[in-house]
Coordinates of C-alpha atoms in Angstrom, one line a residue:
M25 CA -29.7 45.0 -23.9
T26 CA -31.2 43.9 -20.3
L27 CA -28.7 43.5 -17.3
Y28 CA -29.2 40.0 -17.3
H29 CA -28.1 39.5 -20.9
F30 CA -25.1 41.7 -20.3
V31 CA -23.9 39.7 -17.2
C32 CA -24.8 36.1 -19.0
I33 CA -22.5 37.3 -22.0
S34 CA -19.4 38.6 -20.2
I35 CA -19.2 36.4 -17.4
P36 CA -15.8 34.4 -17.8
F37 CA -15.1 30.7 -16.8
L38 CA -13.2 30.0 -13.3
I39 CA -10.6 27.5 -12.6
T40 CA -10.6 26.0 -9.3
I41 CA -8.7 23.1 -7.6
A42 CA -10.2 21.5 -5.0
Q43 CA -8.5 18.7 -2.9
C44 CA -9.7 16.2 -0.5
T45 CA -9.4 17.2 3.0
D46 CA -8.4 14.3 5.9
E47 CA -11.4 14.2 7.5
T48 CA -13.8 13.5 5.0
R49 CA -14.0 9.7 4.8
F50 CA -16.5 7.3 2.7
P51 CA -17.2 3.8 1.8
D52 CA -13.9 1.9 0.5
Y53 CA -11.8 5.0 1.3
G54 CA -12.0 5.0 5.2
S55 CA -15.5 5.9 5.6
V56 CA -16.9 6.8 8.9
R57 CA -20.8 7.0 7.5
E58 CA -22.3 4.5 5.6
D59 CA -24.1 7.3 3.3
G60 CA -21.2 9.4 2.6
L61 CA -23.3 12.0 2.7
D62 CA -23.0 13.0 6.4
Q63 CA -20.8 16.3 5.4
R64 CA -21.6 18.6 2.6
N65 CA -19.2 20.3 0.5
K66 CA -18.2 23.3 2.7
R67 CA -16.4 26.3 0.7
Q68 CA -13.6 28.4 2.2
A69 CA -13.3 30.7 -0.6
V70 CA -9.9 32.8 -0.7
E71 CA -9.9 35.2 -3.5
N72 CA -7.1 36.1 -5.2
P73 CA -6.6 39.2 -7.9
P74 CA -7.4 38.6 -11.4
T75 CA -4.5 35.9 -12.8
S76 CA -1.5 36.9 -14.8
K77 CA 0.5 34.8 -17.1
E78 CA 2.7 34.0 -14.5
S79 CA 0.1 32.4 -12.1
D80 CA -1.4 30.8 -15.1
A81 CA 2.0 29.2 -15.9
K82 CA 2.1 28.2 -12.3
L83 CA -1.0 26.7 -12.5
L84 CA -0.6 24.7 -15.5
Q85 CA 2.8 23.5 -14.1
E86 CA 0.8 22.0 -11.2
I87 CA -1.8 19.9 -12.8
P88 CA -1.4 17.0 -15.3
P89 CA -1.6 18.3 -19.1
M90 CA -4.9 20.1 -19.8
V91 CA -6.5 18.4 -22.7
L92 CA -9.8 19.2 -24.1
V93 CA -11.6 16.9 -26.7
E94 CA -14.4 18.3 -29.5
D95 CA -16.4 16.3 -32.0
Y96 CA -18.5 17.3 -34.9
D97 CA -21.6 18.6 -32.7
N98 CA -19.5 20.4 -30.1
T99 CA -19.5 18.1 -27.4
I100 CA -16.5 19.1 -25.2
C101 CA -14.8 16.4 -23.0
N102 CA -11.5 16.2 -21.1
G103 CA -8.6 14.2 -22.1
I104 CA -5.7 12.7 -20.9
L105 CA -2.0 13.1 -22.9
V106 CA -0.3 9.4 -22.1
T107 CA 2.3 10.0 -24.9
N108 CA 3.3 12.6 -27.5
R109 CA 0.6 11.2 -29.9
I110 CA -2.0 9.1 -27.7
I111 CA -4.6 10.5 -25.8
I112 CA -7.3 8.7 -23.3
A113 CA -10.5 10.2 -23.5
P114 CA -14.4 9.4 -23.1
A115 CA -15.8 7.6 -26.1
R116 CA -19.1 9.7 -25.8
C117 CA -16.9 12.9 -27.4
T118 CA -15.8 10.8 -30.2
S119 CA -18.7 10.2 -32.3
N120 CA -16.9 9.7 -35.3
N121 CA -13.4 10.5 -36.5
N122 CA -13.9 14.1 -36.8
V123 CA -12.4 15.2 -33.3
T124 CA -10.1 17.9 -32.8
V125 CA -7.9 18.5 -29.5
T126 CA -6.3 21.3 -27.8
F127 CA -4.0 21.7 -25.1
L128 CA -4.1 24.5 -23.0
T129 CA -0.7 26.1 -22.5
K130 CA 1.0 29.3 -20.7
T131 CA 0.8 30.9 -24.2
N132 CA -2.9 30.1 -25.7
F133 CA -4.4 29.8 -21.9
P134 CA -4.2 33.7 -21.3
K135 CA -6.5 34.2 -24.7
V136 CA -9.1 31.4 -24.3
K137 CA -9.9 31.3 -20.5
D138 CA -12.6 34.2 -20.8
K139 CA -13.7 33.1 -24.6
V140 CA -14.4 29.4 -23.6
R141 CA -17.3 29.0 -26.2
Y142 CA -14.7 29.8 -28.9
I143 CA -11.7 27.8 -27.4
F144 CA -11.9 25.3 -30.9
N145 CA -12.1 28.6 -33.3
S146 CA -8.7 28.4 -35.0
S147 CA -8.6 32.8 -35.0
V148 CA -8.6 32.5 -31.1
N149 CA -6.7 29.4 -30.2
E150 CA -3.6 28.3 -32.4
V151 CA -3.1 24.8 -30.2
L152 CA -5.4 22.9 -32.4
Y153 CA -4.7 19.3 -33.1
S154 CA -6.4 16.8 -35.4
V155 CA -7.2 13.3 -35.0
S156 CA -6.3 10.5 -37.4
H157 CA -7.5 7.3 -35.5
V158 CA -9.9 6.6 -32.7
I159 CA -10.5 3.3 -30.7
K160 CA -13.8 3.0 -28.6
H161 CA -13.8 0.3 -26.1
P162 CA -15.3 -2.4 -27.6
E163 CA -18.4 -2.5 -25.3
Y164 CA -18.9 1.1 -25.2
N165 CA -22.7 1.7 -25.1
S166 CA -23.6 5.3 -25.9
T167 CA -27.3 5.0 -24.2
L168 CA -25.9 3.7 -20.8
D169 CA -23.0 5.2 -21.0
T170 CA -21.2 2.3 -20.4
Y171 CA -17.5 1.2 -21.0
D172 CA -17.3 5.0 -22.1
I173 CA -13.5 5.2 -22.9
A174 CA -11.5 5.7 -26.2
L175 CA -7.9 6.2 -27.5
L176 CA -7.1 8.9 -29.8
K177 CA -4.1 9.1 -32.1
L178 CA -3.1 12.5 -33.2
K179 CA -1.8 13.2 -36.7
K180 CA 1.0 14.8 -35.4
K181 CA 3.2 14.3 -32.4
Y182 CA 2.7 17.1 -29.5
D183 CA 5.7 17.3 -27.6
N184 CA 5.3 20.8 -25.8
A185 CA 3.8 18.9 -22.4
V186 CA 5.2 16.2 -20.4
P187 CA 2.6 13.3 -21.0
A188 CA 0.9 12.1 -17.7
C189 CA 1.4 9.4 -15.4
L190 CA -1.0 7.0 -14.6
W191 CA -2.7 5.5 -11.3
I192 CA -2.8 2.0 -11.9
D193 CA -4.1 0.4 -8.6
N194 CA -7.8 -0.1 -8.0
N195 CA -7.8 1.8 -4.9
I196 CA -8.3 5.8 -4.9
P197 CA -5.5 7.2 -3.1
A198 CA -6.1 9.4 -0.3
K199 CA -6.1 13.3 -1.0
P200 CA -7.1 13.2 -4.7
I201 CA -7.5 16.6 -6.6
I202 CA -10.2 17.8 -9.0
V203 CA -9.4 20.7 -11.3
K204 CA -12.7 22.6 -12.1
W205 CA -13.4 24.9 -14.6
Y206 CA -16.9 26.7 -14.4
Y207 CA -18.6 30.3 -13.9
P208 CA -20.4 32.5 -13.1
H209 CA -17.2 33.8 -11.1
R210 CA -15.2 37.0 -12.5
R211 CA -12.1 35.8 -10.7
I212 CA -9.9 33.1 -10.7
F213 CA -9.3 32.0 -7.0
K214 CA -8.9 28.5 -5.1
D215 CA -11.2 26.6 -3.4
E216 CA -10.7 24.4 -0.4
L217 CA -13.1 21.8 -0.7
E218 CA -14.4 18.9 0.8
I219 CA -14.7 16.4 -1.7
T220 CA -17.3 13.6 -1.2
I221 CA -16.2 10.4 -3.6
L222 CA -18.4 7.4 -3.2
D223 CA -18.0 3.8 -4.9
N224 CA -20.3 2.3 -7.3
F225 CA -22.1 0.5 -4.6
N226 CA -23.0 3.3 -2.3
C227 CA -23.2 5.7 -5.2
M228 CA -26.2 3.6 -6.6
R229 CA -28.2 4.1 -3.3
Y230 CA -28.9 7.6 -4.5
K231 CA -29.4 7.0 -8.0
Q232 CA -32.5 8.4 -9.3
P233 CA -35.7 6.0 -9.8
F234 CA -36.6 7.7 -13.4
D235 CA -32.5 7.4 -14.8
S236 CA -32.8 4.9 -17.4
R237 CA -28.6 4.1 -17.3
A238 CA -27.7 0.6 -15.9
D239 CA -26.3 0.4 -12.4
L240 CA -22.6 1.5 -11.9
A241 CA -19.8 -1.0 -12.3
E242 CA -16.6 -1.3 -10.5
Y243 CA -14.9 1.0 -12.8
Q244 CA -17.2 3.8 -12.0
F245 CA -16.9 6.0 -9.5
C246 CA -19.2 9.1 -8.1
V247 CA -18.3 12.8 -7.0
V248 CA -20.8 14.8 -5.4
S249 CA -21.2 17.9 -6.9
E250 CA -24.1 20.8 -6.5
E251 CA -22.3 22.7 -9.4
Y252 CA -22.1 22.2 -13.2
Y253 CA -18.6 22.8 -14.4
L254 CA -16.0 21.5 -16.8
E255 CA -13.9 18.8 -14.8
L256 CA -10.4 17.9 -15.8
P257 CA -9.2 14.6 -15.0
L258 CA -9.3 13.6 -11.3
Y259 CA -5.4 13.2 -9.9
T260 CA -3.4 13.0 -6.9
D261 CA -0.2 14.3 -6.2
M262 CA 2.5 12.2 -5.0
I263 CA 6.5 12.5 -4.1
Y264 CA 9.6 11.3 -5.9
D265 CA 13.1 12.2 -4.4
D266 CA 12.6 16.0 -4.3
S267 CA 10.0 16.3 -6.8
I268 CA 6.2 16.2 -7.0
I269 CA 4.2 13.8 -9.4
P270 CA 0.5 14.2 -10.5
Y271 CA -0.6 10.7 -11.3
V272 CA -4.1 10.5 -13.1
I273 CA -6.8 8.3 -11.4
G274 CA -9.9 8.9 -13.7
F275 CA -11.7 11.0 -15.7
R276 CA -15.1 12.7 -16.0
S277 CA -17.6 10.7 -17.9
F278 CA -21.2 11.8 -17.1
R279 CA -23.6 13.7 -14.8
L280 CA -26.3 12.3 -12.9
E281 CA -29.0 15.0 -12.1
G282 CA -31.7 14.9 -9.6
L283 CA -32.0 15.2 -5.8
Y284 CA -28.4 14.2 -5.6
K285 CA -26.3 15.5 -8.1
F286 CA -23.1 13.3 -9.0
N287 CA -20.3 13.3 -11.4
I288 CA -19.6 9.9 -12.9
Y289 CA -15.6 9.2 -13.3
V290 CA -13.9 6.2 -15.3
K291 CA -11.2 4.6 -13.3
I292 CA -8.1 4.2 -15.7
S293 CA -7.0 1.2 -13.9
Y294 CA -9.4 -1.4 -14.8
F295 CA -8.6 -0.5 -18.4
V296 CA -4.9 -1.1 -18.5
E297 CA -4.9 -4.3 -20.6
W298 CA -7.2 -2.7 -23.1
I299 CA -4.7 0.5 -23.2
K300 CA -1.6 -1.5 -24.0
E301 CA -3.3 -3.4 -26.8
S302 CA -5.1 -0.7 -28.2
I303 CA -1.7 1.8 -28.5
Q304 CA -0.3 -1.4 -30.2
E305 CA -3.1 -1.9 -32.6
L306 CA -2.4 2.3 -33.4
G307 CA 1.0 1.1 -34.1
E308 CA 2.6 2.7 -31.4
K309 CA 5.6 1.9 -29.2
I310 CA 4.2 1.2 -25.5
P311 CA 6.4 3.7 -23.2
S312 CA 8.1 1.3 -20.2
S313 CA 7.0 4.5 -18.2
L314 CA 3.2 4.3 -19.2
L315 CA 2.0 1.5 -17.0
D316 CA 4.9 1.8 -14.4
P317 CA 4.5 4.6 -11.8
L318 CA 8.2 4.6 -10.6
A319 CA 9.5 4.4 -14.0
C320 CA 7.1 7.4 -15.0
A321 CA 8.2 9.4 -11.7
R322 CA 11.6 9.4 -13.0
E323 CA 11.2 10.7 -16.3
N324 CA 11.3 14.7 -17.1
L325 CA 12.0 15.5 -13.2
E326 CA 13.7 18.6 -14.4
H327 CA 10.1 19.9 -15.3
R328 CA 8.6 19.0 -11.8
R329 CA 7.7 21.0 -8.8
K330 CA 10.2 20.8 -6.2
I331 CA 9.1 19.9 -2.4
N332 CA 10.1 22.7 0.6
G333 CA 11.7 21.4 3.4
S334 CA 13.4 18.1 4.3
L335 CA 13.3 15.1 1.8
P336 CA 11.1 12.2 3.1
L337 CA 13.5 9.6 1.4
V338 CA 17.4 9.7 1.8
K339 CA 19.8 7.2 0.5
N340 CA 20.9 4.8 3.4
K341 CA 24.3 4.3 4.9
T342 CA 25.6 1.0 6.4
V343 CA 23.7 0.2 9.6
K344 CA 26.0 -1.8 11.9
Y345 CA 23.6 -3.3 13.9
M346 CA 21.0 -4.3 11.2
V347 CA 21.4 -7.8 9.6
E348 CA 20.3 -9.6 6.4
I349 CA 18.8 -13.1 7.2
L350 CA 19.3 -15.6 5.0
V351 CA 17.5 -18.8 5.1
N352 CA 19.6 -21.2 2.6
P353 CA 23.2 -20.3 2.0
E354 CA 23.4 -23.1 -0.6
T355 CA 20.3 -21.8 -3.1
D356 CA 20.8 -17.9 -1.5
Q357 CA 17.5 -18.0 -0.4
N358 CA 16.8 -14.8 1.1
S359 CA 13.8 -14.0 3.5
K360 CA 13.6 -10.8 2.7
C361 CA 13.8 -9.8 6.1
A362 CA 16.0 -7.9 8.6
G363 CA 16.8 -8.2 12.2
A364 CA 18.9 -6.2 14.6
L365 CA 21.7 -6.9 17.2
I366 CA 20.7 -6.6 20.6
K367 CA 23.6 -8.9 22.1
E368 CA 27.1 -9.9 20.5
D369 CA 25.2 -13.0 19.3
I370 CA 21.9 -12.3 19.7
V371 CA 19.5 -10.7 17.0
V372 CA 15.9 -9.6 17.4
T373 CA 13.7 -10.2 14.4
L374 CA 10.3 -11.0 13.5
A375 CA 8.7 -14.5 13.9
Q376 CA 7.4 -14.6 10.2
C377 CA 11.1 -14.4 9.5
A378 CA 12.3 -17.0 11.5
E379 CA 9.5 -19.9 11.3
N380 CA 11.5 -21.5 8.4
L381 CA 15.1 -21.0 9.4
I382 CA 17.4 -24.0 9.7
S383 CA 19.7 -24.1 13.2
F384 CA 23.3 -24.5 12.0
S385 CA 22.4 -24.0 8.5
S386 CA 20.7 -20.2 8.2
R387 CA 22.6 -17.4 8.5
V388 CA 22.7 -13.9 9.3
V389 CA 24.6 -11.4 6.8
M390 CA 26.5 -8.7 8.4
S391 CA 26.8 -4.9 7.5
D392 CA 30.3 -5.8 6.0
S393 CA 28.8 -8.8 3.7
S394 CA 30.2 -11.6 6.1
N395 CA 27.8 -14.3 7.8
I396 CA 27.6 -16.3 10.6
T397 CA 25.7 -19.3 11.3
I398 CA 22.5 -18.9 13.7
R399 CA 22.8 -21.6 16.4
D400 CA 19.6 -21.3 18.1
V401 CA 15.9 -20.4 17.1
F402 CA 13.4 -19.0 19.4
L403 CA 9.9 -18.0 18.5
H404 CA 7.5 -16.4 20.7
P405 CA 5.3 -19.5 22.0
N406 CA 2.3 -17.5 21.3
Y407 CA 2.8 -16.7 17.5
T408 CA 0.7 -18.3 15.1
E409 CA 1.7 -18.3 10.9
D410 CA 0.1 -15.3 9.3
S411 CA -0.6 -13.5 12.8
L412 CA 0.5 -10.1 13.5
Y413 CA 0.3 -11.2 17.7
N414 CA 3.3 -12.1 19.4
N415 CA 5.1 -12.0 15.9
I416 CA 8.8 -11.4 17.5
A417 CA 11.7 -14.1 17.5
L418 CA 15.4 -14.7 18.8
L419 CA 18.1 -15.5 16.9
K420 CA 21.2 -17.0 18.9
L421 CA 24.3 -17.1 16.8
S422 CA 26.9 -19.7 16.8
E423 CA 29.7 -16.7 17.3
K424 CA 29.8 -13.5 18.8
C425 CA 30.5 -10.4 16.7
A426 CA 32.1 -6.7 18.0
V427 CA 29.8 -4.5 16.5
K428 CA 27.6 -1.5 17.7
L429 CA 24.5 -3.2 19.3
L430 CA 20.5 -1.7 19.0
S431 CA 19.6 0.3 22.0
F432 CA 16.3 0.4 23.5
P433 CA 14.7 3.6 24.8
E434 CA 12.9 4.2 28.2
S435 CA 8.9 3.7 27.9
Y436 CA 8.9 7.7 28.5
Q437 CA 10.8 8.2 25.3
I438 CA 8.0 6.5 23.3
E439 CA 5.3 9.3 22.7
H440 CA 2.7 9.7 20.4
N441 CA 3.6 12.0 17.5
K442 CA 7.1 11.3 18.1
E443 CA 9.1 11.1 14.7
V444 CA 11.0 7.9 13.8
F445 CA 12.7 6.6 10.6
L446 CA 12.5 3.4 8.8
F447 CA 15.0 1.6 6.7
G448 CA 13.2 0.3 3.3
K449 CA 14.2 -0.4 -0.3
Q450 CA 13.4 1.5 -3.3
R451 CA 12.9 -0.5 -6.6
Y452 CA 15.3 0.5 -9.5
T453 CA 14.0 -1.7 -11.9
N454 CA 10.6 -2.2 -14.0
S455 CA 10.5 -5.7 -12.4
N456 CA 8.7 -6.3 -8.8
L457 CA 10.7 -5.7 -5.6
Q458 CA 14.0 -7.9 -5.8
G459 CA 14.8 -7.7 -1.8
F460 CA 18.5 -6.3 -0.9
N461 CA 19.5 -6.0 -4.4
D462 CA 17.4 -2.9 -4.7
L463 CA 18.4 0.5 -3.4
A464 CA 18.5 1.3 0.2
V465 CA 16.6 3.9 1.6
K466 CA 15.8 5.7 4.7
A467 CA 12.1 7.0 5.5
Q468 CA 12.2 9.9 7.7
G469 CA 9.7 12.1 8.9
I470 CA 7.2 9.6 10.2
S471 CA 5.5 9.8 13.6
I472 CA 4.3 7.1 16.2
I473 CA 0.7 7.0 16.2
F474 CA -0.9 5.6 19.6
N475 CA -3.5 2.8 18.7
H476 CA -6.5 5.1 19.4
K477 CA -5.3 7.4 16.8
C478 CA -4.9 4.6 14.2
N479 CA -7.0 3.1 11.3
P480 CA -5.9 -0.1 10.2
T481 CA -6.2 -0.5 6.4
E482 CA -8.5 -3.7 5.7
E483 CA -5.4 -5.9 4.6
Q484 CA -3.9 -5.1 7.7
S485 CA -7.1 -5.9 10.0
L486 CA -7.3 -9.4 8.4
R487 CA -4.3 -10.1 10.5
L488 CA -5.5 -8.1 13.4
F489 CA -8.5 -9.9 14.2
K490 CA -8.3 -9.1 17.6
G491 CA -7.6 -5.7 16.9
L492 CA -5.0 -3.5 18.0
Q493 CA -3.0 -4.6 21.1
Y494 CA -0.4 -3.3 23.6
E495 CA 2.3 -4.7 21.7
H496 CA 1.5 -3.0 18.8
L497 CA 2.3 0.9 17.5
C498 CA 1.3 2.2 14.0
L499 CA 3.4 5.1 12.1
Q500 CA 2.5 7.2 9.6
N501 CA 3.2 10.4 7.7
D502 CA 0.0 11.6 6.0
H503 CA 1.4 14.7 4.5
F504 CA 3.1 13.3 1.9
L505 CA 2.0 10.2 -0.7
L506 CA 5.2 8.4 -2.0
V507 CA 5.2 6.9 -5.9
P508 CA 4.6 3.0 -5.2
G509 CA 8.0 1.4 -5.4
S510 CA 9.8 4.3 -4.0
C511 CA 10.1 2.8 -0.5
E512 CA 9.3 -0.4 0.9
A513 CA 10.1 -1.0 4.4
I514 CA 11.9 -4.4 5.3
P515 CA 10.2 -6.7 7.9
G516 CA 12.1 -7.1 10.9
S517 CA 14.0 -3.6 10.1
P518 CA 14.3 -1.6 13.5
V519 CA 12.3 1.6 14.0
V520 CA 14.6 4.1 15.5
I521 CA 13.4 7.2 17.3
S522 CA 15.1 10.2 15.9
G523 CA 17.2 12.3 17.5
I524 CA 18.2 9.7 20.2
N525 CA 18.8 6.6 18.0
R526 CA 16.9 4.2 19.8
S527 CA 14.7 1.8 18.6
P528 CA 11.2 0.9 20.4
G529 CA 10.3 -2.5 18.2
L530 CA 10.4 -3.7 14.7
Y531 CA 8.5 -2.8 11.4
M532 CA 6.1 -5.3 10.7
F533 CA 3.3 -4.5 7.8
G534 CA 2.3 -2.0 5.7
R535 CA 2.9 -0.2 2.6
N536 CA 5.2 2.9 1.0
C537 CA 7.2 3.0 4.6
G538 CA 3.9 4.6 6.3
F539 CA 3.4 7.5 4.0
G540 CA -0.6 8.1 3.3
E541 CA -1.5 5.3 5.2
P542 CA 0.1 3.4 8.6
V543 CA 2.0 0.7 8.9
I544 CA 2.2 -1.5 12.0
M545 CA 5.3 -2.1 14.3
V546 CA 5.9 -4.5 17.3
L547 CA 6.9 -3.0 20.5
F548 CA 9.9 -4.6 22.3
L549 CA 8.6 -3.3 25.7
A550 CA 5.5 -5.7 25.4
H551 CA 7.8 -8.8 25.1
E552 CA 10.6 -7.6 27.3
K553 CA 10.0 -10.6 29.9
W554 CA 10.0 -13.1 27.3
M555 CA 13.1 -11.7 25.5
N556 CA 14.9 -11.6 28.9
S557 CA 13.7 -15.2 29.7
I558 CA 15.9 -16.3 26.6
I559 CA 18.8 -13.9 26.8
E560 CA 19.4 -14.5 30.6
A561 CA 19.2 -18.3 30.3
P562 CA 22.1 -20.1 31.1
A563 CA 24.1 -22.0 27.9
S564 CA 22.7 -25.7 27.5
G565 CA 25.0 -28.3 26.8
S566 CA 22.9 -29.7 24.1
A567 CA 20.7 -27.8 21.7
V568 CA 17.7 -29.4 20.5
F569 CA 15.9 -28.0 17.3
I570 CA 12.5 -28.6 15.6
I571 CA 12.8 -28.7 12.0
P572 CA 9.5 -27.8 10.6
N573 CA 10.1 -29.0 7.1
L574 CA 11.1 -32.4 7.7
G575 CA 9.1 -35.1 8.5
L576 CA 8.5 -39.2 9.3
S577 CA 10.8 -41.2 7.0
D578 CA 12.7 -38.1 5.7
D579 CA 16.5 -38.1 5.0
C580 CA 18.2 -35.3 7.5
T581 CA 21.7 -34.4 8.0
Y582 CA 23.4 -32.9 11.2
P583 CA 26.0 -29.8 10.9
D584 CA 28.9 -32.3 11.7
G585 CA 28.1 -34.4 8.4
A586 CA 26.1 -37.3 10.4
K587 CA 23.2 -38.5 8.0
G588 CA 20.2 -40.1 9.3
T589 CA 16.4 -40.4 8.9
C590 CA 13.2 -39.2 11.0
V591 CA 12.3 -41.9 12.7
S592 CA 10.1 -42.6 15.9
Q593 CA 11.9 -41.5 19.0
T594 CA 11.4 -45.0 20.6
T595 CA 13.4 -46.9 18.0
C596 CA 16.5 -44.7 18.1
P597 CA 17.7 -45.3 21.9
Q598 CA 21.5 -44.3 21.0
I599 CA 20.3 -40.8 20.2
N600 CA 21.7 -40.0 24.0
K601 CA 25.0 -40.4 23.1
R602 CA 24.6 -37.0 20.8
V603 CA 23.3 -35.4 24.2
Q604 CA 26.2 -36.9 26.4
N605 CA 28.6 -35.5 23.5
S606 CA 26.9 -32.3 23.6
L607 CA 25.9 -32.2 20.1
P608 CA 22.6 -31.0 18.6
I609 CA 19.7 -32.9 18.6
F610 CA 16.8 -32.6 15.3
F611 CA 13.3 -33.3 16.2
C612 CA 11.2 -33.7 12.7
K613 CA 8.5 -31.4 13.1
V614 CA 7.4 -32.7 16.3
R615 CA 9.3 -33.8 19.3
S616 CA 8.2 -37.7 19.0
I617 CA 9.8 -38.1 15.8
V618 CA 13.8 -37.7 15.4
C619 CA 16.5 -37.4 13.2
C620 CA 18.3 -40.6 14.3
P621 CA 22.0 -41.2 12.6
Q622 CA 22.2 -44.2 10.5
H623 CA 24.2 -46.1 12.3
N624 CA 22.0 -45.9 15.4
I625 CA 19.3 -47.3 13.4
E626 CA 21.4 -50.2 11.7
D627 CA 22.4 -50.8 15.5
E628 CA 18.9 -51.2 16.5
F629 CA 17.7 -53.4 13.4
T630 CA 20.7 -55.6 14.2
F631 CA 19.4 -55.6 17.9
A632 CA 16.2 -56.5 16.7
I633 CA 17.4 -59.3 14.5
N634 CA 19.4 -60.9 17.2
R635 CA 16.8 -60.7 19.8
S636 CA 14.2 -62.7 17.5

């Protein structure tokens, strides 16, 4: 036997875990270059000693359940365990129902890692399961490799692994991880790789001219790979409480060879409805946690890895200077906004939270659940609807309250990378966020990011058509990703600098409390002059309000009970009596239309008849 044959026969498979670095960016995922190929994979290999059972067990605990699927022609694919009897796998590995499944565990993994070609041999691997039913996607095409997804039902349950959590957002999150199993290396070690991920459009630009497959669809994406290996599903790690939860994003479908070498992946998120229908067709119950990332995170926490150091989220205690804004007390209409007391009778909030408030009707709810009527609403004069510019407002309350007030920092205390904390809500049901009914949390370890270092998301950029300005700051923690629903910051809530407990501004817009991607805040310092002009202005004898939801001929009611109708100001001369008595005046959307008390209208009507 030649040395060449000896080496080829004896080389074992190798497992590596590759994680995307922060610096690599590509189209649709925050790219810098259009082609997405400006940075080739750079390996920094750190060799470890041959693995022991303990290190194998640690590896298996860190990743989603390792599932391999083999059909009758010995094609091997990766699979995803989603319940104790249901597996998601590429349809190309299910030519017929003669499919075998194996789960790699800490018991059988040491036996098979060096004998992969015998992994489905019962004499080597005792963890083999038969499949009773296979459902392929109805549009699957084996020639074009389109809609390459299938559901498998095991003949018996597999209860020795925690089913995978699924990522059901079409956008690929930051820091995806690929588990690779390949050769010819003889040792097991970790490679820190830069992974090049391209969306379907950009991947097609590098498709070989002779490739007969159809163009890639939205549910597909590419991972650039110079080497051939067996790839397990792409996933990302997210934090819930003190635990690390892996979420599966997609699985490898096929490979494109040529000048550029790609592994083509299928996004699970695009097939959520089909997965639900197929599970029901197989006679299985759909677990509530299967398609709810937060519900999935809350299960099997005792089997999850734990984070080291401080928790990113803690339960929030009562914050005396923070208030909830109630638009309409009669209907309990909540604005899902907050504000902060900066004077005994003045609240600062966002203009987007105040634009529909009604003076002498809307209220603020204090930390002790008491409420105070809003007397005056002052929107920044340059604010426009749905904009993140000049998005600030002040609310004058009808009475003073004796509570701790929010403090502002000095300008020198606002620094790049300075740590702050945010106030948010955590969803505790399977429904969407329900505002202030959810669990109050405080997000900590968030850093101030100065504008020249901040990369707003596409959604944020739509509301920042002039880009970030002096009045803005970004906030972000790029070390952790939170499970969606774990923390949604409350619009209008104060951003507080850790250690000094002073607030430079209010949270405006973003997701997941700044974990993984930036959120945008408005800076008090930029609006100090306007805020002081309102705060220091002398009290007026009669308050004037513009009610945006009232129009000509609408009925209206004053806080003192006087009923009226919205009419032209010229037909209501007696409105001056309300001014003389220091009573509030309501204008209906514009200052030319006034809420005229009924007796004034009648008097004017009578005067007109007599004059005629």
